């Protein structure tokens, strides 16, 4: 059995609704989207990704990279990068032993990626672009309240 099928079977057993796609698996955890890419070459390799947690633009790219650097150095296991040139993706990749237990690995990995997302958001909020965006959103909310 290919590893992606083993992961799909585990997710179903745990009450997830994984969808097999051309690239691997797609599923929700706590209403959030996650994916795992097929790797036909390595049956003992797990990858899970929390895709597109933040949009990257020319205007915010440098501050996004600074926030990624900070979050990557502060959070263990989960790491992120800009993928496809326009979005931050968080991922967990690991080599598995012969006697791995997905029940130990998958929940912790998913929670670490959510924790990473929050650490990234905090780091980005401390950047010049992040501070400006927060101020803009707060002003927008205040304007809506005043109407």
PDB file of C-alpha atoms in Angstrom:
ATOM      1  CA  UNK A   1       0.000   0.000   0.000  1.00  0.00           C
ATOM      2  CA  UNK A   2       1.371   3.449  -0.931  1.00  0.00           C
ATOM      3  CA  UNK A   3       1.974   5.777   2.010  1.00  0.00           C
ATOM      4  CA  UNK A   4      -0.636   8.278   0.790  1.00  0.00           C
ATOM      5  CA  UNK A   5      -3.226   5.478   1.016  1.00  0.00           C
ATOM      6  CA  UNK A   6      -2.054   4.625   4.552  1.00  0.00           C
ATOM      7  CA  UNK A   7      -2.450   8.287   5.510  1.00  0.00           C
ATOM      8  CA  UNK A   8      -5.880   8.423   3.857  1.00  0.00           C
ATOM      9  CA  UNK A   9      -6.979   5.318   5.765  1.00  0.00           C
ATOM     10  CA  UNK A  10      -5.737   6.800   9.071  1.00  0.00           C
ATOM     11  CA  UNK A  11      -7.509  10.122   8.445  1.00  0.00           C
ATOM     12  CA  UNK A  12     -10.795   8.372   7.637  1.00  0.00           C
ATOM     13  CA  UNK A  13     -10.510   6.238  10.782  1.00  0.00           C
ATOM     14  CA  UNK A  14     -10.044   9.431  12.824  1.00  0.00           C
ATOM     15  CA  UNK A  15     -13.156  11.062  11.349  1.00  0.00           C
ATOM     16  CA  UNK A  16     -11.533  13.292   8.745  1.00  0.00           C
ATOM     17  CA  UNK A  17     -12.905  13.403   5.210  1.00  0.00           C
ATOM     18  CA  UNK A  18      -9.741  13.211   3.087  1.00  0.00           C
ATOM     19  CA  UNK A  19     -10.116  13.730  -0.631  1.00  0.00           C
ATOM     20  CA  UNK A  20      -7.668  11.956  -2.910  1.00  0.00           C
ATOM     21  CA  UNK A  21      -6.495  14.361  -5.620  1.00  0.00           C
ATOM     22  CA  UNK A  22      -3.987  14.198  -8.454  1.00  0.00           C
ATOM     23  CA  UNK A  23      -1.304  15.640  -6.140  1.00  0.00           C
ATOM     24  CA  UNK A  24      -2.103  13.674  -2.963  1.00  0.00           C
ATOM     25  CA  UNK A  25      -4.615  14.275  -0.187  1.00  0.00           C
ATOM     26  CA  UNK A  26      -6.643  17.286   0.823  1.00  0.00           C
ATOM     27  CA  UNK A  27      -8.542  17.440   4.129  1.00  0.00           C
ATOM     28  CA  UNK A  28      -9.873  19.765   6.802  1.00  0.00           C
ATOM     29  CA  UNK A  29      -8.846  19.982  10.430  1.00  0.00           C
ATOM     30  CA  UNK A  30     -10.643  22.453  12.703  1.00  0.00           C
ATOM     31  CA  UNK A  31     -12.207  23.986   9.546  1.00  0.00           C
ATOM     32  CA  UNK A  32      -8.732  24.653   8.074  1.00  0.00           C
ATOM     33  CA  UNK A  33      -7.438  23.148   4.826  1.00  0.00           C
ATOM     34  CA  UNK A  34      -4.407  20.854   4.817  1.00  0.00           C
ATOM     35  CA  UNK A  35      -2.695  18.836   2.097  1.00  0.00           C
ATOM     36  CA  UNK A  36      -0.221  16.005   1.773  1.00  0.00           C
ATOM     37  CA  UNK A  37       1.677  15.447  -1.457  1.00  0.00           C
ATOM     38  CA  UNK A  38       2.179  11.974  -2.924  1.00  0.00           C
ATOM     39  CA  UNK A  39       5.712  10.641  -2.815  1.00  0.00           C
ATOM     40  CA  UNK A  40       5.830   7.380  -4.727  1.00  0.00           C
ATOM     41  CA  UNK A  41       9.564   7.034  -4.109  1.00  0.00           C
ATOM     42  CA  UNK A  42       9.637   6.988  -0.297  1.00  0.00           C
ATOM     43  CA  UNK A  43       7.163   4.989   1.780  1.00  0.00           C
ATOM     44  CA  UNK A  44       8.645   6.291   5.035  1.00  0.00           C
ATOM     45  CA  UNK A  45       8.350  10.020   4.342  1.00  0.00           C
ATOM     46  CA  UNK A  46       5.518  12.157   5.688  1.00  0.00           C
ATOM     47  CA  UNK A  47       4.699  15.639   4.455  1.00  0.00           C
ATOM     48  CA  UNK A  48       1.784  17.762   5.590  1.00  0.00           C
ATOM     49  CA  UNK A  49       1.143  21.341   4.511  1.00  0.00           C
ATOM     50  CA  UNK A  50      -1.085  24.175   5.677  1.00  0.00           C
ATOM     51  CA  UNK A  51      -1.343  26.071   2.373  1.00  0.00           C
ATOM     52  CA  UNK A  52      -1.751  29.745   1.635  1.00  0.00           C
ATOM     53  CA  UNK A  53      -1.902  31.138   5.168  1.00  0.00           C
ATOM     54  CA  UNK A  54      -0.866  34.573   3.952  1.00  0.00           C
ATOM     55  CA  UNK A  55      -0.777  36.380   0.628  1.00  0.00           C
ATOM     56  CA  UNK A  56       2.594  37.735  -0.466  1.00  0.00           C
ATOM     57  CA  UNK A  57       2.729  40.871  -2.589  1.00  0.00           C
ATOM     58  CA  UNK A  58       5.551  43.041  -3.899  1.00  0.00           C
ATOM     59  CA  UNK A  59       4.666  45.547  -1.170  1.00  0.00           C
ATOM     60  CA  UNK A  60       4.885  43.140   1.775  1.00  0.00           C
ATOM     61  CA  UNK A  61       7.453  40.589   0.534  1.00  0.00           C
ATOM     62  CA  UNK A  62      10.435  41.845   2.568  1.00  0.00           C
ATOM     63  CA  UNK A  63       8.435  42.009   5.801  1.00  0.00           C
ATOM     64  CA  UNK A  64       6.918  38.575   5.117  1.00  0.00           C
ATOM     65  CA  UNK A  65      10.411  37.150   4.677  1.00  0.00           C
ATOM     66  CA  UNK A  66      11.545  38.782   7.932  1.00  0.00           C
ATOM     67  CA  UNK A  67       8.498  37.354   9.752  1.00  0.00           C
ATOM     68  CA  UNK A  68       9.175  33.905   8.253  1.00  0.00           C
ATOM     69  CA  UNK A  69      12.779  34.059   9.408  1.00  0.00           C
ATOM     70  CA  UNK A  70      11.688  34.917  12.936  1.00  0.00           C
ATOM     71  CA  UNK A  71       8.939  32.274  13.104  1.00  0.00           C
ATOM     72  CA  UNK A  72      11.203  29.610  11.552  1.00  0.00           C
ATOM     73  CA  UNK A  73      13.797  30.228  14.256  1.00  0.00           C
ATOM     74  CA  UNK A  74      11.267  30.237  17.112  1.00  0.00           C
ATOM     75  CA  UNK A  75       8.990  27.297  16.251  1.00  0.00           C
ATOM     76  CA  UNK A  76      10.128  23.691  16.215  1.00  0.00           C
ATOM     77  CA  UNK A  77       8.999  21.073  13.671  1.00  0.00           C
ATOM     78  CA  UNK A  78       6.790  23.306  11.481  1.00  0.00           C
ATOM     79  CA  UNK A  79       8.522  25.609   8.993  1.00  0.00           C
ATOM     80  CA  UNK A  80       7.215  27.888   6.269  1.00  0.00           C
ATOM     81  CA  UNK A  81       8.256  29.490   3.020  1.00  0.00           C
ATOM     82  CA  UNK A  82       6.807  31.454   0.133  1.00  0.00           C
ATOM     83  CA  UNK A  83       5.521  28.956  -2.412  1.00  0.00           C
ATOM     84  CA  UNK A  84       4.502  29.632  -5.988  1.00  0.00           C
ATOM     85  CA  UNK A  85       5.751  33.187  -5.518  1.00  0.00           C
ATOM     86  CA  UNK A  86       2.636  34.519  -3.849  1.00  0.00           C
ATOM     87  CA  UNK A  87       1.652  32.705  -0.655  1.00  0.00           C
ATOM     88  CA  UNK A  88       3.081  31.503   2.638  1.00  0.00           C
ATOM     89  CA  UNK A  89       2.750  27.760   3.162  1.00  0.00           C
ATOM     90  CA  UNK A  90       3.521  26.023   6.464  1.00  0.00           C
ATOM     91  CA  UNK A  91       4.800  22.478   6.347  1.00  0.00           C
ATOM     92  CA  UNK A  92       5.983  19.528   8.359  1.00  0.00           C
ATOM     93  CA  UNK A  93       8.180  16.950   6.667  1.00  0.00           C
ATOM     94  CA  UNK A  94       9.809  13.991   8.362  1.00  0.00           C
ATOM     95  CA  UNK A  95      11.370  10.633   7.849  1.00  0.00           C
ATOM     96  CA  UNK A  96       9.466   7.855   9.600  1.00  0.00           C
ATOM     97  CA  UNK A  97      10.817   4.749  11.263  1.00  0.00           C
ATOM     98  CA  UNK A  98       9.519   1.322  10.280  1.00  0.00           C
ATOM     99  CA  UNK A  99       7.191   1.248  13.310  1.00  0.00           C
ATOM    100  CA  UNK A 100       5.699   4.755  13.028  1.00  0.00           C
ATOM    101  CA  UNK A 101       2.353   5.612  14.616  1.00  0.00           C
ATOM    102  CA  UNK A 102       0.328   8.201  12.707  1.00  0.00           C
ATOM    103  CA  UNK A 103      -1.848   8.625  15.810  1.00  0.00           C
ATOM    104  CA  UNK A 104       1.159  10.180  17.548  1.00  0.00           C
ATOM    105  CA  UNK A 105       2.490  12.104  14.583  1.00  0.00           C
ATOM    106  CA  UNK A 106      -0.415  13.606  12.631  1.00  0.00           C
ATOM    107  CA  UNK A 107      -2.309  15.449  15.417  1.00  0.00           C
ATOM    108  CA  UNK A 108       0.886  16.990  16.798  1.00  0.00           C
ATOM    109  CA  UNK A 109       2.017  18.001  13.308  1.00  0.00           C
ATOM    110  CA  UNK A 110      -1.309  19.684  12.519  1.00  0.00           C
ATOM    111  CA  UNK A 111      -1.274  21.541  15.829  1.00  0.00           C
ATOM    112  CA  UNK A 112       2.341  22.639  15.292  1.00  0.00           C
ATOM    113  CA  UNK A 113       1.408  24.131  11.919  1.00  0.00           C
ATOM    114  CA  UNK A 114      -1.466  26.072  13.483  1.00  0.00           C
ATOM    115  CA  UNK A 115       0.896  27.261  16.223  1.00  0.00           C
ATOM    116  CA  UNK A 116       3.384  28.290  13.536  1.00  0.00           C
ATOM    117  CA  UNK A 117       0.702  30.284  11.714  1.00  0.00           C
ATOM    118  CA  UNK A 118       0.005  32.246  14.896  1.00  0.00           C
ATOM    119  CA  UNK A 119       3.733  32.862  15.496  1.00  0.00           C
ATOM    120  CA  UNK A 120       4.103  34.078  11.907  1.00  0.00           C
ATOM    121  CA  UNK A 121       1.126  36.435  12.267  1.00  0.00           C
ATOM    122  CA  UNK A 122       2.629  37.871  15.459  1.00  0.00           C
ATOM    123  CA  UNK A 123       6.011  38.332  13.800  1.00  0.00           C
ATOM    124  CA  UNK A 124       4.429  39.964  10.747  1.00  0.00           C
ATOM    125  CA  UNK A 125       2.355  42.295  12.943  1.00  0.00           C
ATOM    126  CA  UNK A 126       5.626  43.670  14.366  1.00  0.00           C
ATOM    127  CA  UNK A 127       6.962  44.648  10.911  1.00  0.00           C
ATOM    128  CA  UNK A 128       6.384  48.085   9.331  1.00  0.00           C
ATOM    129  CA  UNK A 129       4.006  46.658   6.729  1.00  0.00           C
ATOM    130  CA  UNK A 130       2.176  44.625   9.367  1.00  0.00           C
ATOM    131  CA  UNK A 131       1.766  47.619  11.684  1.00  0.00           C
ATOM    132  CA  UNK A 132       0.414  49.728   8.820  1.00  0.00           C
ATOM    133  CA  UNK A 133      -2.062  46.996   7.829  1.00  0.00           C
ATOM    134  CA  UNK A 134      -3.298  46.620  11.419  1.00  0.00           C
ATOM    135  CA  UNK A 135      -3.737  50.401  11.727  1.00  0.00           C
ATOM    136  CA  UNK A 136      -5.657  50.468   8.420  1.00  0.00           C
ATOM    137  CA  UNK A 137      -7.963  47.635   9.529  1.00  0.00           C
ATOM    138  CA  UNK A 138      -8.565  49.218  12.937  1.00  0.00           C
ATOM    139  CA  UNK A 139      -9.461  52.536  11.292  1.00  0.00           C
ATOM    140  CA  UNK A 140     -11.776  50.677   8.907  1.00  0.00           C
ATOM    141  CA  UNK A 141     -13.502  48.960  11.846  1.00  0.00           C
ATOM    142  CA  UNK A 142     -13.847  52.264  13.692  1.00  0.00           C
ATOM    143  CA  UNK A 143     -15.370  53.918  10.615  1.00  0.00           C
ATOM    144  CA  UNK A 144     -17.880  51.059  10.323  1.00  0.00           C
ATOM    145  CA  UNK A 145     -18.871  51.478  14.002  1.00  0.00           C
ATOM    146  CA  UNK A 146     -19.351  55.230  13.547  1.00  0.00           C
ATOM    147  CA  UNK A 147     -21.772  54.786  10.635  1.00  0.00           C
TER     148      UNK A 147
END
